[in-house]
Coordinates of N, CA and C in Angstrom, one line a residue:
M1 N -3.7 -20.7 20.5 CA -2.7 -20.3 19.5 C -2.7 -18.8 19.4
H2 N -1.5 -18.3 19.4 CA -1.3 -16.8 19.4 C -1.1 -16.4 17.9
P3 N -2.0 -15.7 17.3 CA -1.9 -15.4 15.9 C -1.1 -14.2 15.5
F4 N 0.0 -13.9 16.3 CA 0.7 -12.6 16.0 C 1.5 -12.7 14.7
I5 N 2.1 -13.8 14.5 CA 3.0 -14.0 13.3 C 2.2 -13.9 12.0
P6 N 1.1 -14.6 11.8 CA 0.3 -14.4 10.6 C -0.2 -13.0 10.4
Y7 N -0.7 -12.4 11.5 CA -1.2 -11.0 11.3 C 0.0 -10.1 11.0
A8 N 1.1 -10.3 11.6 CA 2.3 -9.4 11.2 C 2.7 -9.6 9.8
V9 N 2.8 -10.9 9.4 CA 3.1 -11.1 8.0 C 2.1 -10.5 7.0
A10 N 0.8 -10.6 7.4 CA -0.2 -10.1 6.5 C -0.1 -8.6 6.5
S11 N 0.1 -8.0 7.6 CA 0.2 -6.5 7.6 C 1.5 -6.0 6.8
A12 N 2.6 -6.8 6.9 CA 3.8 -6.5 6.1 C 3.5 -6.6 4.6
L13 N 2.8 -7.7 4.2 CA 2.5 -7.9 2.8 C 1.6 -6.8 2.3
F14 N 0.6 -6.4 3.1 CA -0.3 -5.4 2.7 C 0.4 -4.0 2.6
G15 N 1.3 -3.8 3.5 CA 2.1 -2.5 3.5 C 3.0 -2.5 2.2
L16 N 3.6 -3.6 1.9 CA 4.4 -3.6 0.7 C 3.5 -3.4 -0.6
G17 N 2.3 -4.0 -0.5 CA 1.4 -3.8 -1.7 C 1.0 -2.3 -1.8
V18 N 0.7 -1.7 -0.7 CA 0.4 -0.3 -0.8 C 1.5 0.6 -1.3
L19 N 2.7 0.2 -0.7 CA 3.9 1.0 -1.2 C 4.2 0.8 -2.7
G20 N 3.9 -0.4 -3.2 CA 4.1 -0.7 -4.6 C 3.1 0.1 -5.4
V21 N 1.9 0.1 -5.0 CA 0.9 0.9 -5.7 C 1.2 2.4 -5.8
L22 N 1.7 2.9 -4.6 CA 1.9 4.3 -4.6 C 3.2 4.7 -5.3
R23 N 4.2 3.8 -5.3 CA 5.5 4.2 -5.8 C 5.8 3.8 -7.3
R24 N 5.2 2.7 -7.7 CA 5.5 2.1 -9.0 C 4.7 2.8 -10.1
R25 N 5.3 2.9 -11.3 CA 4.6 3.5 -12.4 C 4.4 2.4 -13.5
N26 N 5.0 1.3 -13.4 CA 4.9 0.2 -14.3 C 3.5 -0.5 -14.1
A27 N 2.7 -0.7 -15.1 CA 1.4 -1.2 -14.9 C 1.4 -2.7 -14.4
I28 N 2.4 -3.5 -14.8 CA 2.4 -4.8 -14.4 C 2.8 -4.9 -12.9
L29 N 3.7 -4.0 -12.5 CA 4.1 -4.0 -11.1 C 2.9 -3.5 -10.2
L30 N 2.1 -2.6 -10.8 CA 0.9 -2.2 -10.1 C 0.0 -3.4 -9.8
L31 N -0.2 -4.2 -10.9 CA -1.1 -5.3 -10.7 C -0.5 -6.3 -9.7
M32 N 0.8 -6.5 -9.7 CA 1.4 -7.4 -8.8 C 1.2 -6.9 -7.3
S33 N 1.3 -5.6 -7.2 CA 1.1 -5.0 -5.8 C -0.3 -5.2 -5.3
V34 N -1.3 -5.0 -6.2 CA -2.7 -5.3 -5.9 C -2.9 -6.7 -5.5
E35 N -2.2 -7.6 -6.2 CA -2.3 -9.0 -5.9 C -1.7 -9.3 -4.5
L36 N -0.6 -8.6 -4.2 CA 0.0 -8.8 -2.9 C -0.9 -8.3 -1.8
M37 N -1.6 -7.3 -2.0 CA -2.6 -6.8 -1.0 C -3.8 -7.8 -0.8
L38 N -4.2 -8.4 -1.9 CA -5.3 -9.3 -1.9 C -4.8 -10.6 -1.1
N39 N -3.6 -11.0 -1.3 CA -3.1 -12.2 -0.6 C -2.9 -11.9 0.9
A40 N -2.6 -10.7 1.2 CA -2.5 -10.3 2.6 C -3.9 -10.4 3.3
V41 N -4.9 -10.0 2.6 CA -6.3 -10.1 3.1 C -6.7 -11.5 3.2
N42 N -6.3 -12.4 2.2 CA -6.6 -13.8 2.3 C -5.9 -14.4 3.6
L43 N -4.7 -14.0 3.9 CA -4.0 -14.5 5.0 C -4.7 -14.1 6.3
I44 N -5.2 -12.9 6.4 CA -6.0 -12.5 7.5 C -7.3 -13.3 7.7
F45 N -8.0 -13.5 6.6 CA -9.2 -14.3 6.6 C -9.0 -15.7 7.1
V46 N -8.0 -16.3 6.6 CA -7.7 -17.7 7.0 C -7.2 -17.8 8.5
T47 N -6.4 -16.8 8.9 CA -5.9 -16.8 10.3 C -7.1 -16.5 11.2
A48 N -7.9 -15.6 10.9 CA -9.1 -15.3 11.7 C -10.0 -16.5 11.8
D49 N -10.2 -17.2 10.7 CA -11.1 -18.3 10.7 C -10.5 -19.5 11.6
A50 N -9.2 -19.6 11.6 CA -8.5 -20.7 12.4 C -8.4 -20.4 13.8
T51 N -8.4 -19.1 14.2 CA -8.1 -18.7 15.6 C -9.4 -18.4 16.3
L52 N -10.4 -17.9 15.7 CA -11.6 -17.5 16.4 C -12.4 -18.7 16.7
P53 N -13.3 -18.6 17.7 CA -14.1 -19.8 18.1 C -14.9 -20.3 16.9
K54 N -15.0 -21.6 17.0 CA -15.6 -22.3 15.9 C -17.0 -21.8 15.5
A55 N -17.2 -21.5 14.3 CA -18.5 -21.1 13.8 C -18.5 -21.6 12.3
A56 N -19.2 -21.0 11.5 CA -19.2 -21.4 10.1 C -17.9 -21.0 9.5
P57 N -17.4 -21.8 8.5 CA -16.1 -21.4 7.9 C -16.1 -20.2 7.0
T58 N -16.5 -19.1 7.5 CA -16.7 -17.9 6.6 C -15.4 -17.4 6.1
G59 N -14.3 -17.5 6.9 CA -13.0 -17.0 6.5 C -12.5 -17.7 5.2
Q60 N -12.7 -19.0 5.3 CA -12.2 -19.8 4.1 C -13.1 -19.6 2.9
I61 N -14.4 -19.3 3.1 CA -15.3 -19.0 2.0 C -14.9 -17.7 1.4
F62 N -14.7 -16.7 2.2 CA -14.3 -15.4 1.7 C -12.9 -15.5 1.0
T63 N -12.0 -16.3 1.5 CA -10.7 -16.4 0.8 C -10.9 -17.0 -0.6
L64 N -11.7 -18.0 -0.7 CA -12.0 -18.6 -2.0 C -12.6 -17.5 -3.0
F65 N -13.5 -16.7 -2.4 CA -14.1 -15.7 -3.2 C -13.1 -14.7 -3.6
V66 N -12.2 -14.3 -2.7 CA -11.2 -13.3 -3.1 C -10.2 -13.9 -4.1
I67 N -9.9 -15.2 -4.0 CA -9.0 -15.8 -5.0 C -9.6 -15.8 -6.4
V68 N -10.9 -16.1 -6.5 CA -11.6 -16.0 -7.8 C -11.6 -14.6 -8.3
L69 N -11.9 -13.6 -7.5 CA -11.9 -12.2 -7.9 C -10.5 -11.8 -8.4
A70 N -9.5 -12.2 -7.6 CA -8.1 -11.9 -8.0 C -7.7 -12.5 -9.3
A71 N -8.1 -13.7 -9.6 CA -7.8 -14.3 -10.9 C -8.5 -13.6 -12.0
A72 N -9.8 -13.2 -11.8 CA -10.5 -12.4 -12.8 C -9.8 -11.1 -13.0
E73 N -9.5 -10.4 -11.9 CA -8.9 -9.1 -12.0 C -7.5 -9.1 -12.7
I74 N -6.7 -10.1 -12.5 CA -5.4 -10.2 -13.1 C -5.6 -10.5 -14.6
G75 N -6.6 -11.3 -15.0 CA -6.8 -11.6 -16.4 C -7.2 -10.4 -17.1
V76 N -8.2 -9.6 -16.6 CA -8.6 -8.4 -17.3 C -7.5 -7.3 -17.2
G77 N -6.8 -7.2 -16.1 CA -5.7 -6.3 -16.0 C -4.6 -6.5 -17.0
L78 N -4.2 -7.8 -17.1 CA -3.1 -8.1 -18.1 C -3.6 -7.9 -19.5
A79 N -4.8 -8.1 -19.8 CA -5.4 -7.8 -21.2 C -5.3 -6.3 -21.4
V80 N -5.7 -5.5 -20.5 CA -5.6 -4.1 -20.6 C -4.1 -3.6 -20.8
V81 N -3.2 -4.2 -20.0 CA -1.8 -3.8 -20.1 C -1.3 -4.2 -21.5
L82 N -1.6 -5.4 -21.9 CA -1.2 -5.9 -23.3 C -1.7 -5.0 -24.4
Q83 N -2.9 -4.6 -24.3 CA -3.5 -3.7 -25.3 C -2.8 -2.3 -25.3
L84 N -2.5 -1.8 -24.0 CA -1.8 -0.6 -23.9 C -0.4 -0.6 -24.5
F85 N 0.2 -1.7 -24.3 CA 1.6 -1.9 -24.8 C 1.5 -1.9 -26.4
R86 N 0.5 -2.6 -26.9 CA 0.4 -2.6 -28.4 C 0.1 -1.2 -28.9
L87 N -0.6 -0.4 -28.2 CA -0.9 0.9 -28.8 C 0.2 2.0 -28.5
T88 N 0.8 1.9 -27.4 CA 1.8 3.0 -27.0 C 3.2 2.5 -26.9
A89 N 3.4 1.2 -27.0 CA 4.8 0.6 -26.8 C 5.4 1.0 -25.5
A90 N 4.6 1.2 -24.5 CA 5.0 1.5 -23.1 C 4.0 1.0 -22.2
I91 N 4.4 0.7 -21.0 CA 3.5 0.3 -19.9 C 3.6 1.2 -18.7
N92 N 4.2 2.3 -18.9 CA 4.3 3.3 -17.8 C 2.9 4.0 -17.7
V93 N 2.3 4.0 -16.5 CA 1.0 4.6 -16.3 C 1.0 6.1 -16.4
D94 N 2.2 6.7 -16.3 CA 2.3 8.2 -16.4 C 2.2 8.6 -17.8
E95 N 2.5 7.7 -18.8 CA 2.5 8.0 -20.2 C 1.2 7.7 -20.9
I96 N 0.2 7.3 -20.1 CA -1.1 7.0 -20.7 C -1.9 8.3 -21.0
P97 N -2.3 8.5 -22.2 CA -3.1 9.7 -22.5 C -4.5 9.5 -22.0
L98 N -4.9 10.3 -21.1 CA -6.3 10.1 -20.5 C -7.3 10.8 -21.4
A99 N -7.0 11.8 -22.2 CA -7.9 12.5 -23.0 C -7.3 12.6 -24.4
V100 N -8.1 12.4 -25.4 CA -7.6 12.6 -26.8 C -7.7 14.0 -27.2
A101 N -6.8 14.5 -27.9 CA -6.8 15.9 -28.3 C -8.0 16.2 -29.2
G102 N -8.8 17.2 -28.9 CA -10.0 17.5 -29.7 C -11.2 17.1 -28.9
D103 N -11.1 16.4 -27.8 CA -12.3 16.0 -27.0 C -12.9 17.2 -26.2
D104 N -12.2 18.3 -26.1 CA -12.7 19.4 -25.4 C -13.9 20.0 -26.1
D105 N -14.0 19.9 -27.4 CA -15.2 20.4 -28.1 C -16.4 19.5 -27.9
A106 N -16.2 18.2 -27.7 CA -17.2 17.2 -27.5 C -18.0 17.5 -26.2
D107 N -17.4 18.0 -25.2 CA -18.1 18.3 -23.9 C -18.9 19.5 -24.0
D108 N -18.7 20.5 -24.9 CA -19.5 21.7 -25.0 C -20.8 21.3 -25.5
S109 N -21.8 21.9 -24.9 CA -23.2 21.6 -25.4 C -24.0 22.9 -25.2
G110 N -25.1 23.0 -25.9 CA -25.9 24.2 -25.8 C -25.5 25.3 -26.8
V111 N -25.8 26.5 -26.4 CA -25.6 27.7 -27.3 C -24.2 27.9 -27.6
A112 N -23.3 27.8 -26.6 CA -21.9 28.1 -26.9 C -21.3 27.1 -27.9
G113 N -21.6 25.9 -27.7 CA -21.1 24.9 -28.6 C -21.7 25.1 -30.0
A114 N -23.0 25.4 -30.2 CA -23.6 25.6 -31.5 C -23.0 26.8 -32.1
A115 N -22.8 27.9 -31.4 CA -22.2 29.1 -31.9 C -20.8 28.8 -32.4
A116 N -20.0 28.1 -31.7 CA -18.7 27.8 -32.1 C -18.7 26.9 -33.4
E117 N -19.6 26.0 -33.5 CA -19.7 25.2 -34.7 C -20.1 26.0 -35.9
T118 N -21.0 27.0 -35.7 CA -21.5 27.9 -36.8 C -20.3 28.7 -37.2
A119 N -19.5 29.3 -36.3 CA -18.4 30.1 -36.7 C -17.4 29.3 -37.5
V120 N -17.2 28.1 -37.1 CA -16.2 27.2 -37.8 C -16.7 26.9 -39.2
S121 N -18.0 26.6 -39.4 CA -18.6 26.3 -40.7 C -18.6 27.5 -41.6
A122 N -18.8 28.7 -41.0 CA -18.7 29.9 -41.8 C -17.3 30.2 -42.3
D123 N -16.3 29.9 -41.4 CA -14.9 30.0 -41.9 C -14.6 29.1 -43.0
K124 N -15.1 27.9 -43.0 CA -14.8 26.9 -44.0 C -15.4 27.3 -45.3
T125 N -16.6 27.9 -45.3 CA -17.3 28.2 -46.6 C -16.9 29.5 -47.1
G126 N -16.4 30.4 -46.3 CA -16.0 31.7 -46.7 C -17.1 32.7 -46.7
V127 N -18.3 32.3 -46.3 CA -19.5 33.2 -46.3 C -19.5 33.9 -44.9
T128 N -19.6 35.2 -45.0 CA -19.7 35.9 -43.7 C -21.1 36.0 -43.2
D129 N -21.3 36.0 -41.9 CA -22.6 36.1 -41.3 C -23.0 37.6 -41.2
V130 N -24.2 37.9 -41.8 CA -24.7 39.3 -41.8 C -25.3 39.6 -40.5
A131 N -26.1 38.7 -39.9 CA -26.8 38.9 -38.7 C -25.9 38.8 -37.6

């Protein structure tokens, strides 16, 4: 058996998945593109298992493993997208705020951060620092 057609279909599916991940900004379409890539990998595993000389059915076992991982991934991904939609009323990944305003001060540590906090507290109390 010549496995050209399954490999060509798998590579086309994987290419479409990569294109979808790179071009789309909708979070649900991103998840669908990742699923498309996982299904392409499953097709390659099954084809390789069917065409290679008989050994242990590792391709089928890996395919089942990938199906289970894909199911878990889509469950968690859809939960994250649903929560994102509840918070921002949008599912565009470009509109997701990656940092909350005011987090810049949380990263400062040491003397510079303590000096800035002291200056802020002095401003709030109205007491000037003599030293």
